[in-house]
Amino acid sequence: MNPILSPVHTYSRDDAVLQALVEFVTDEGLIPGDRLPTERVLAVHLKVSRTTVREALTRWQELGLVERRQGSGTYLKAAVTRNMLHMPLTLASGNDFKSLMHTLEIRRGLEAEAAALSAERVSNEDIAMIEQKLIRMEEAFHERHGMSADEDWDFHLAVFRTSGNPLFEQIIAAMYEMFHRFWEHPLGVRDFGHASFPYHRTLYNAIAARDPIAARAEALKLIATVEDDLKRGAANLKKQTQKNRVQI
């Protein structure tokens, strides 16, 4: 009778480095917000080249697990455990209307649910933190006469984090880069995002009142204004294209 053999699991060098990095972060007890050691220190610890470490961190960045800050270092964005699974997310990199709408449709469902859960689960300290982000966003709006991508993201990030489910932040963060680039060139819409401004305050009010139904409704209203801006931008772009063709 032949013995039953377990399958042999083989790992590539890249996977081995990623697993070693997981072990290091877990053993050191690093949590989201903590700064990782430099690439040089990690390379010495893991006994690999700095290039290999850099490639591993790039993969983690693409998965939303770390954030690289110019001149500051690499910071952990999400909890890392030994039994975690990686789910890569592939997005079209262009700022075309169709790709942006696909992203927005996903955001609508995720952000509405995150807002509702936040309203159910927030502590008093969480409410104070969200309000702080909201005030900074409102100040930036008045200072710059329009929405600012960074302060807007910080506010929404505070809502995701107080939902009690880290997957909201990880999944939406994977789509953030696309929308961040779009804010710089919003299809010719000069006042892009302006209509969403008041709904940040009403969303906060619903969360502070611990009203999940109202929080979900306000999040949906906010996303609806962004969708309207996208459609307006697409219409403007179409008109400009047609005008250029006539001139030619």
PDB file of C-alpha atoms in Angstrom:
ATOM      1  CA  MET A   1       0.000   0.000   0.000  1.00  0.00           C
ATOM      2  CA  ASN A   2       1.419   3.314  -1.057  1.00  0.00           C
ATOM      3  CA  PRO A   3       1.701   5.952   1.669  1.00  0.00           C
ATOM      4  CA  ILE A   4      -0.344   9.128   1.288  1.00  0.00           C
ATOM      5  CA  LEU A   5       2.029  11.990   0.616  1.00  0.00           C
ATOM      6  CA  SER A   6       1.287  15.622   1.310  1.00  0.00           C
ATOM      7  CA  PRO A   7       1.926  18.035  -1.544  1.00  0.00           C
ATOM      8  CA  VAL A   8       5.225  19.851  -1.463  1.00  0.00           C
ATOM      9  CA  HIS A   9       4.845  23.628  -1.388  1.00  0.00           C
ATOM     10  CA  THR A  10       7.596  25.457  -3.226  1.00  0.00           C
ATOM     11  CA  TYR A  11       8.040  29.200  -3.047  1.00  0.00           C
ATOM     12  CA  SER A  12       9.788  31.602  -5.362  1.00  0.00           C
ATOM     13  CA  ARG A  13      12.475  33.843  -3.912  1.00  0.00           C
ATOM     14  CA  ASP A  14      10.098  36.802  -4.085  1.00  0.00           C
ATOM     15  CA  ASP A  15       7.429  34.933  -2.137  1.00  0.00           C
ATOM     16  CA  ALA A  16      10.020  33.809   0.391  1.00  0.00           C
ATOM     17  CA  VAL A  17      11.123  37.403   0.958  1.00  0.00           C
ATOM     18  CA  LEU A  18       7.530  38.547   1.372  1.00  0.00           C
ATOM     19  CA  GLN A  19       6.906  35.786   3.888  1.00  0.00           C
ATOM     20  CA  ALA A  20      10.074  36.711   5.757  1.00  0.00           C
ATOM     21  CA  LEU A  21       8.922  40.316   5.790  1.00  0.00           C
ATOM     22  CA  VAL A  22       5.584  39.227   7.263  1.00  0.00           C
ATOM     23  CA  GLU A  23       7.437  37.309   9.982  1.00  0.00           C
ATOM     24  CA  PHE A  24       9.593  40.337  10.755  1.00  0.00           C
ATOM     25  CA  VAL A  25       6.654  42.765  11.007  1.00  0.00           C
ATOM     26  CA  THR A  26       4.697  40.282  13.149  1.00  0.00           C
ATOM     27  CA  ASP A  27       7.603  39.522  15.475  1.00  0.00           C
ATOM     28  CA  GLU A  28       8.351  43.221  15.932  1.00  0.00           C
ATOM     29  CA  GLY A  29       4.702  43.901  16.752  1.00  0.00           C
ATOM     30  CA  LEU A  30       4.397  46.670  14.164  1.00  0.00           C
ATOM     31  CA  ILE A  31       0.921  48.138  13.713  1.00  0.00           C
ATOM     32  CA  PRO A  32      -0.624  50.486  11.115  1.00  0.00           C
ATOM     33  CA  GLY A  33       1.046  53.873  11.338  1.00  0.00           C
ATOM     34  CA  ASP A  34       4.421  52.474  12.443  1.00  0.00           C
ATOM     35  CA  ARG A  35       7.461  53.153  10.306  1.00  0.00           C
ATOM     36  CA  LEU A  36       9.347  50.186   8.897  1.00  0.00           C
ATOM     37  CA  PRO A  37      13.140  49.983   9.123  1.00  0.00           C
ATOM     38  CA  THR A  38      15.108  51.295   6.150  1.00  0.00           C
ATOM     39  CA  GLU A  39      15.655  49.111   3.099  1.00  0.00           C
ATOM     40  CA  ARG A  40      19.292  48.682   4.167  1.00  0.00           C
ATOM     41  CA  VAL A  41      18.343  47.418   7.627  1.00  0.00           C
ATOM     42  CA  LEU A  42      15.702  45.070   6.203  1.00  0.00           C
ATOM     43  CA  ALA A  43      18.151  43.744   3.614  1.00  0.00           C
ATOM     44  CA  VAL A  44      20.690  42.931   6.341  1.00  0.00           C
ATOM     45  CA  HIS A  45      18.035  41.323   8.541  1.00  0.00           C
ATOM     46  CA  LEU A  46      16.538  39.240   5.715  1.00  0.00           C
ATOM     47  CA  LYS A  47      19.944  38.507   4.146  1.00  0.00           C
ATOM     48  CA  VAL A  48      18.900  39.683   0.670  1.00  0.00           C
ATOM     49  CA  SER A  49      19.796  42.624  -1.535  1.00  0.00           C
ATOM     50  CA  ARG A  50      18.244  46.059  -1.110  1.00  0.00           C
ATOM     51  CA  THR A  51      16.789  45.688  -4.610  1.00  0.00           C
ATOM     52  CA  THR A  52      14.923  42.560  -3.501  1.00  0.00           C
ATOM     53  CA  VAL A  53      13.594  44.374  -0.425  1.00  0.00           C
ATOM     54  CA  ARG A  54      12.550  47.345  -2.579  1.00  0.00           C
ATOM     55  CA  GLU A  55      10.632  45.059  -4.951  1.00  0.00           C
ATOM     56  CA  ALA A  56       8.882  43.352  -2.015  1.00  0.00           C
ATOM     57  CA  LEU A  57       7.864  46.708  -0.537  1.00  0.00           C
ATOM     58  CA  THR A  58       6.612  47.815  -3.951  1.00  0.00           C
ATOM     59  CA  ARG A  59       4.318  44.784  -4.046  1.00  0.00           C
ATOM     60  CA  TRP A  60       3.075  45.635  -0.553  1.00  0.00           C
ATOM     61  CA  GLN A  61       2.474  49.213  -1.646  1.00  0.00           C
ATOM     62  CA  GLU A  62       0.416  48.011  -4.611  1.00  0.00           C
ATOM     63  CA  LEU A  63      -1.668  45.939  -2.186  1.00  0.00           C
ATOM     64  CA  GLY A  64      -2.258  48.924   0.080  1.00  0.00           C
ATOM     65  CA  LEU A  65      -0.235  47.466   2.964  1.00  0.00           C
ATOM     66  CA  VAL A  66       2.433  50.170   3.169  1.00  0.00           C
ATOM     67  CA  GLU A  67       2.835  53.818   2.229  1.00  0.00           C
ATOM     68  CA  ARG A  68       6.100  55.336   1.052  1.00  0.00           C
ATOM     69  CA  ARG A  69       6.617  58.953   2.048  1.00  0.00           C
ATOM     70  CA  GLN A  70       9.310  60.899   0.266  1.00  0.00           C
ATOM     71  CA  GLY A  71      12.101  61.777   2.658  1.00  0.00           C
ATOM     72  CA  SER A  72      10.353  60.107   5.592  1.00  0.00           C
ATOM     73  CA  GLY A  73      10.318  56.355   5.032  1.00  0.00           C
ATOM     74  CA  THR A  74       7.927  53.461   4.597  1.00  0.00           C
ATOM     75  CA  TYR A  75       4.910  53.185   6.908  1.00  0.00           C
ATOM     76  CA  LEU A  76       2.585  50.279   7.578  1.00  0.00           C
ATOM     77  CA  LYS A  77      -0.966  51.099   6.418  1.00  0.00           C
ATOM     78  CA  ALA A  78      -2.749  47.858   7.288  1.00  0.00           C
ATOM     79  CA  ALA A  79      -2.360  45.055   9.796  1.00  0.00           C
ATOM     80  CA  VAL A  80      -0.051  42.270   8.635  1.00  0.00           C
ATOM     81  CA  THR A  81      -0.490  38.726   9.945  1.00  0.00           C
ATOM     82  CA  ARG A  82       1.040  35.365   9.142  1.00  0.00           C
ATOM     83  CA  ASN A  83      -2.187  33.960   7.734  1.00  0.00           C
ATOM     84  CA  MET A  84      -3.184  36.887   5.531  1.00  0.00           C
ATOM     85  CA  LEU A  85      -4.021  36.462   1.859  1.00  0.00           C
ATOM     86  CA  HIS A  86      -3.091  38.879  -0.919  1.00  0.00           C
ATOM     87  CA  MET A  87      -5.841  39.903  -3.332  1.00  0.00           C
ATOM     88  CA  PRO A  88      -4.364  41.929  -6.189  1.00  0.00           C
ATOM     89  CA  LEU A  89      -6.636  44.549  -7.742  1.00  0.00           C
ATOM     90  CA  THR A  90      -6.130  45.499 -11.376  1.00  0.00           C
ATOM     91  CA  LEU A  91      -7.433  48.853 -12.573  1.00  0.00           C
ATOM     92  CA  ALA A  92      -7.211  50.688 -15.864  1.00  0.00           C
ATOM     93  CA  SER A  93      -4.691  53.489 -15.406  1.00  0.00           C
ATOM     94  CA  GLY A  94      -6.321  56.011 -17.719  1.00  0.00           C
ATOM     95  CA  ASN A  95      -8.498  58.916 -16.668  1.00  0.00           C
ATOM     96  CA  ASP A  96     -11.184  58.052 -19.186  1.00  0.00           C
ATOM     97  CA  PHE A  97     -14.832  58.364 -18.214  1.00  0.00           C
ATOM     98  CA  LYS A  98     -15.613  54.638 -18.378  1.00  0.00           C
ATOM     99  CA  SER A  99     -12.754  53.611 -16.065  1.00  0.00           C
ATOM    100  CA  LEU A 100     -13.587  56.333 -13.572  1.00  0.00           C
ATOM    101  CA  MET A 101     -17.249  55.348 -13.535  1.00  0.00           C
ATOM    102  CA  HIS A 102     -16.341  51.706 -12.899  1.00  0.00           C
ATOM    103  CA  THR A 103     -14.303  52.827  -9.908  1.00  0.00           C
ATOM    104  CA  LEU A 104     -17.057  55.117  -8.673  1.00  0.00           C
ATOM    105  CA  GLU A 105     -19.652  52.330  -8.819  1.00  0.00           C
ATOM    106  CA  ILE A 106     -17.504  50.243  -6.478  1.00  0.00           C
ATOM    107  CA  ARG A 107     -16.850  53.212  -4.207  1.00  0.00           C
ATOM    108  CA  ARG A 108     -20.578  53.875  -3.929  1.00  0.00           C
ATOM    109  CA  GLY A 109     -21.270  50.514  -2.343  1.00  0.00           C
ATOM    110  CA  LEU A 110     -18.177  50.401  -0.164  1.00  0.00           C
ATOM    111  CA  GLU A 111     -18.308  53.962   1.144  1.00  0.00           C
ATOM    112  CA  ALA A 112     -22.013  53.826   1.926  1.00  0.00           C
ATOM    113  CA  GLU A 113     -21.586  50.638   3.944  1.00  0.00           C
ATOM    114  CA  ALA A 114     -18.435  51.927   5.663  1.00  0.00           C
ATOM    115  CA  ALA A 115     -20.335  55.061   6.710  1.00  0.00           C
ATOM    116  CA  ALA A 116     -23.211  53.008   8.127  1.00  0.00           C
ATOM    117  CA  LEU A 117     -20.870  50.732  10.089  1.00  0.00           C
ATOM    118  CA  SER A 118     -18.919  53.722  11.356  1.00  0.00           C
ATOM    119  CA  ALA A 119     -22.148  55.224  12.707  1.00  0.00           C
ATOM    120  CA  GLU A 120     -22.856  51.960  14.528  1.00  0.00           C
ATOM    121  CA  ARG A 121     -19.390  51.439  15.963  1.00  0.00           C
ATOM    122  CA  VAL A 122     -17.713  54.799  16.589  1.00  0.00           C
ATOM    123  CA  SER A 123     -16.469  55.746  20.016  1.00  0.00           C
ATOM    124  CA  ASN A 124     -16.471  59.282  21.335  1.00  0.00           C
ATOM    125  CA  GLU A 125     -12.764  59.470  20.535  1.00  0.00           C
ATOM    126  CA  ASP A 126     -13.476  58.344  16.959  1.00  0.00           C
ATOM    127  CA  ILE A 127     -16.098  61.052  16.530  1.00  0.00           C
ATOM    128  CA  ALA A 128     -13.644  63.690  17.708  1.00  0.00           C
ATOM    129  CA  MET A 129     -11.021  62.402  15.281  1.00  0.00           C
ATOM    130  CA  ILE A 130     -13.423  62.452  12.304  1.00  0.00           C
ATOM    131  CA  GLU A 131     -14.514  65.982  13.233  1.00  0.00           C
ATOM    132  CA  GLN A 132     -10.882  67.083  13.307  1.00  0.00           C
ATOM    133  CA  LYS A 133     -10.357  65.747   9.774  1.00  0.00           C
ATOM    134  CA  LEU A 134     -13.587  67.400   8.641  1.00  0.00           C
ATOM    135  CA  ILE A 135     -12.578  70.807  10.012  1.00  0.00           C
ATOM    136  CA  ARG A 136      -9.206  70.568   8.277  1.00  0.00           C
ATOM    137  CA  MET A 137     -10.933  69.642   5.012  1.00  0.00           C
ATOM    138  CA  GLU A 138     -13.317  72.583   5.337  1.00  0.00           C
ATOM    139  CA  GLU A 139     -10.431  74.943   6.078  1.00  0.00           C
ATOM    140  CA  ALA A 140      -8.553  73.689   3.012  1.00  0.00           C
ATOM    141  CA  PHE A 141     -11.668  74.169   0.892  1.00  0.00           C
ATOM    142  CA  HIS A 142     -11.955  77.843   1.878  1.00  0.00           C
ATOM    143  CA  GLU A 143      -8.202  78.466   1.674  1.00  0.00           C
ATOM    144  CA  ARG A 144      -7.914  77.027  -1.845  1.00  0.00           C
ATOM    145  CA  HIS A 145     -11.408  77.942  -3.058  1.00  0.00           C
ATOM    146  CA  GLY A 146     -12.137  74.324  -3.864  1.00  0.00           C
ATOM    147  CA  MET A 147     -11.767  70.717  -2.799  1.00  0.00           C
ATOM    148  CA  SER A 148      -8.339  69.350  -1.943  1.00  0.00           C
ATOM    149  CA  ALA A 149      -7.623  65.703  -2.710  1.00  0.00           C
ATOM    150  CA  ASP A 150      -5.392  65.162   0.340  1.00  0.00           C
ATOM    151  CA  GLU A 151      -7.692  66.603   2.999  1.00  0.00           C
ATOM    152  CA  ASP A 152     -10.727  64.988   1.376  1.00  0.00           C
ATOM    153  CA  TRP A 153      -8.979  61.606   1.462  1.00  0.00           C
ATOM    154  CA  ASP A 154      -7.982  62.051   5.110  1.00  0.00           C
ATOM    155  CA  PHE A 155     -11.615  62.638   6.056  1.00  0.00           C
ATOM    156  CA  HIS A 156     -12.873  59.567   4.224  1.00  0.00           C
ATOM    157  CA  LEU A 157      -9.979  57.515   5.576  1.00  0.00           C
ATOM    158  CA  ALA A 158     -11.098  58.413   9.104  1.00  0.00           C
ATOM    159  CA  VAL A 159     -14.570  57.071   8.304  1.00  0.00           C
ATOM    160  CA  PHE A 160     -13.159  53.838   6.843  1.00  0.00           C
ATOM    161  CA  ARG A 161     -10.956  53.262   9.873  1.00  0.00           C
ATOM    162  CA  THR A 162     -13.797  53.740  12.336  1.00  0.00           C
ATOM    163  CA  SER A 163     -15.969  51.225  10.479  1.00  0.00           C
ATOM    164  CA  GLY A 164     -14.157  48.472  12.350  1.00  0.00           C
ATOM    165  CA  ASN A 165     -13.331  46.622   9.119  1.00  0.00           C
ATOM    166  CA  PRO A 166      -9.803  47.205   7.716  1.00  0.00           C
ATOM    167  CA  LEU A 167     -10.796  45.811   4.306  1.00  0.00           C
ATOM    168  CA  PHE A 168     -12.693  49.006   3.472  1.00  0.00           C
ATOM    169  CA  GLU A 169      -9.525  51.062   3.705  1.00  0.00           C
ATOM    170  CA  GLN A 170      -7.401  48.543   1.828  1.00  0.00           C
ATOM    171  CA  ILE A 171      -9.768  48.091  -1.110  1.00  0.00           C
ATOM    172  CA  ILE A 172     -10.644  51.765  -1.541  1.00  0.00           C
ATOM    173  CA  ALA A 173      -6.999  52.780  -1.090  1.00  0.00           C
ATOM    174  CA  ALA A 174      -6.148  50.624  -4.101  1.00  0.00           C
ATOM    175  CA  MET A 175      -8.435  52.865  -6.172  1.00  0.00           C
ATOM    176  CA  TYR A 176      -7.298  56.121  -4.596  1.00  0.00           C
ATOM    177  CA  GLU A 177      -4.341  56.725  -6.912  1.00  0.00           C
ATOM    178  CA  MET A 178      -6.621  56.801  -9.946  1.00  0.00           C
ATOM    179  CA  PHE A 179      -8.894  59.405  -8.392  1.00  0.00           C
ATOM    180  CA  HIS A 180      -5.947  61.381  -7.021  1.00  0.00           C
ATOM    181  CA  ARG A 181      -4.548  61.742 -10.549  1.00  0.00           C
ATOM    182  CA  PHE A 182      -8.001  62.688 -11.808  1.00  0.00           C
ATOM    183  CA  TRP A 183      -8.282  65.541  -9.296  1.00  0.00           C
ATOM    184  CA  GLU A 184      -5.286  67.140 -11.032  1.00  0.00           C
ATOM    185  CA  HIS A 185      -6.913  66.950 -14.493  1.00  0.00           C
ATOM    186  CA  PRO A 186     -10.676  66.582 -13.929  1.00  0.00           C
ATOM    187  CA  LEU A 187     -11.867  66.467 -17.561  1.00  0.00           C
ATOM    188  CA  GLY A 188     -12.023  70.255 -17.685  1.00  0.00           C
ATOM    189  CA  VAL A 189     -14.371  70.571 -14.683  1.00  0.00           C
ATOM    190  CA  ARG A 190     -12.939  73.578 -12.832  1.00  0.00           C
ATOM    191  CA  ASP A 191     -15.239  73.224  -9.833  1.00  0.00           C
ATOM    192  CA  PHE A 192     -14.895  69.447  -9.563  1.00  0.00           C
ATOM    193  CA  GLY A 193     -15.945  68.241  -6.124  1.00  0.00           C
ATOM    194  CA  HIS A 194     -17.472  71.535  -5.000  1.00  0.00           C
ATOM    195  CA  ALA A 195     -20.986  70.073  -4.902  1.00  0.00           C
ATOM    196  CA  SER A 196     -19.833  67.300  -2.557  1.00  0.00           C
ATOM    197  CA  PHE A 197     -18.509  69.771   0.023  1.00  0.00           C
ATOM    198  CA  PRO A 198     -21.634  70.179   2.229  1.00  0.00           C
ATOM    199  CA  TYR A 199     -22.278  66.424   2.336  1.00  0.00           C
ATOM    200  CA  HIS A 200     -19.057  65.835   4.256  1.00  0.00           C
ATOM    201  CA  ARG A 201     -20.549  67.819   7.135  1.00  0.00           C
ATOM    202  CA  THR A 202     -23.937  66.074   6.942  1.00  0.00           C
ATOM    203  CA  LEU A 203     -22.178  62.694   6.775  1.00  0.00           C
ATOM    204  CA  TYR A 204     -20.221  63.563   9.892  1.00  0.00           C
ATOM    205  CA  ASN A 205     -23.396  64.712  11.644  1.00  0.00           C
ATOM    206  CA  ALA A 206     -25.080  61.367  10.909  1.00  0.00           C
ATOM    207  CA  ILE A 207     -22.084  59.409  12.195  1.00  0.00           C
ATOM    208  CA  ALA A 208     -21.833  61.577  15.310  1.00  0.00           C
ATOM    209  CA  ALA A 209     -25.537  60.940  15.929  1.00  0.00           C
ATOM    210  CA  ARG A 210     -24.821  57.214  15.517  1.00  0.00           C
ATOM    211  CA  ASP A 211     -27.503  56.975  12.835  1.00  0.00           C
ATOM    212  CA  PRO A 212     -26.408  54.326  10.284  1.00  0.00           C
ATOM    213  CA  ILE A 213     -29.400  54.861   7.984  1.00  0.00           C
ATOM    214  CA  ALA A 214     -28.721  58.589   7.719  1.00  0.00           C
ATOM    215  CA  ALA A 215     -24.973  58.005   7.349  1.00  0.00           C
ATOM    216  CA  ARG A 216     -25.526  55.640   4.426  1.00  0.00           C
ATOM    217  CA  ALA A 217     -27.907  58.121   2.791  1.00  0.00           C
ATOM    218  CA  GLU A 218     -25.482  61.037   3.123  1.00  0.00           C
ATOM    219  CA  ALA A 219     -22.600  58.969   1.744  1.00  0.00           C
ATOM    220  CA  LEU A 220     -24.717  58.102  -1.290  1.00  0.00           C
ATOM    221  CA  LYS A 221     -25.598  61.768  -1.811  1.00  0.00           C
ATOM    222  CA  LEU A 222     -21.908  62.671  -1.692  1.00  0.00           C
ATOM    223  CA  ILE A 223     -20.977  60.028  -4.273  1.00  0.00           C
ATOM    224  CA  ALA A 224     -23.884  61.153  -6.476  1.00  0.00           C
ATOM    225  CA  THR A 225     -22.377  64.640  -6.730  1.00  0.00           C
ATOM    226  CA  VAL A 226     -19.062  63.156  -7.851  1.00  0.00           C
ATOM    227  CA  GLU A 227     -20.873  61.111 -10.485  1.00  0.00           C
ATOM    228  CA  ASP A 228     -22.614  64.253 -11.739  1.00  0.00           C
ATOM    229  CA  ASP A 229     -19.240  66.010 -12.024  1.00  0.00           C
ATOM    230  CA  LEU A 230     -17.802  63.075 -13.970  1.00  0.00           C
ATOM    231  CA  LYS A 231     -20.735  63.113 -16.383  1.00  0.00           C
ATOM    232  CA  ARG A 232     -20.411  66.866 -16.782  1.00  0.00           C
ATOM    233  CA  GLY A 233     -16.719  66.496 -17.520  1.00  0.00           C
ATOM    234  CA  ALA A 234     -17.335  63.760 -20.061  1.00  0.00           C
ATOM    235  CA  ALA A 235     -19.943  65.939 -21.805  1.00  0.00           C
ATOM    236  CA  ASN A 236     -17.513  68.886 -21.903  1.00  0.00           C
ATOM    237  CA  LEU A 237     -14.786  66.681 -23.319  1.00  0.00           C
ATOM    238  CA  LYS A 238     -17.126  65.360 -26.012  1.00  0.00           C
ATOM    239  CA  LYS A 239     -18.130  68.890 -27.027  1.00  0.00           C
ATOM    240  CA  GLN A 240     -14.498  69.984 -27.220  1.00  0.00           C
ATOM    241  CA  THR A 241     -13.619  66.962 -29.349  1.00  0.00           C
ATOM    242  CA  GLN A 242     -16.476  67.689 -31.743  1.00  0.00           C
ATOM    243  CA  LYS A 243     -15.448  71.362 -31.906  1.00  0.00           C
ATOM    244  CA  ASN A 244     -11.875  70.412 -32.774  1.00  0.00           C
ATOM    245  CA  ARG A 245     -13.098  68.117 -35.547  1.00  0.00           C
ATOM    246  CA  VAL A 246     -15.196  70.920 -37.060  1.00  0.00           C
ATOM    247  CA  GLN A 247     -12.215  73.276 -36.999  1.00  0.00           C
ATOM    248  CA  ILE A 248     -10.047  70.696 -38.754  1.00  0.00           C
TER     249      ILE A 248
END
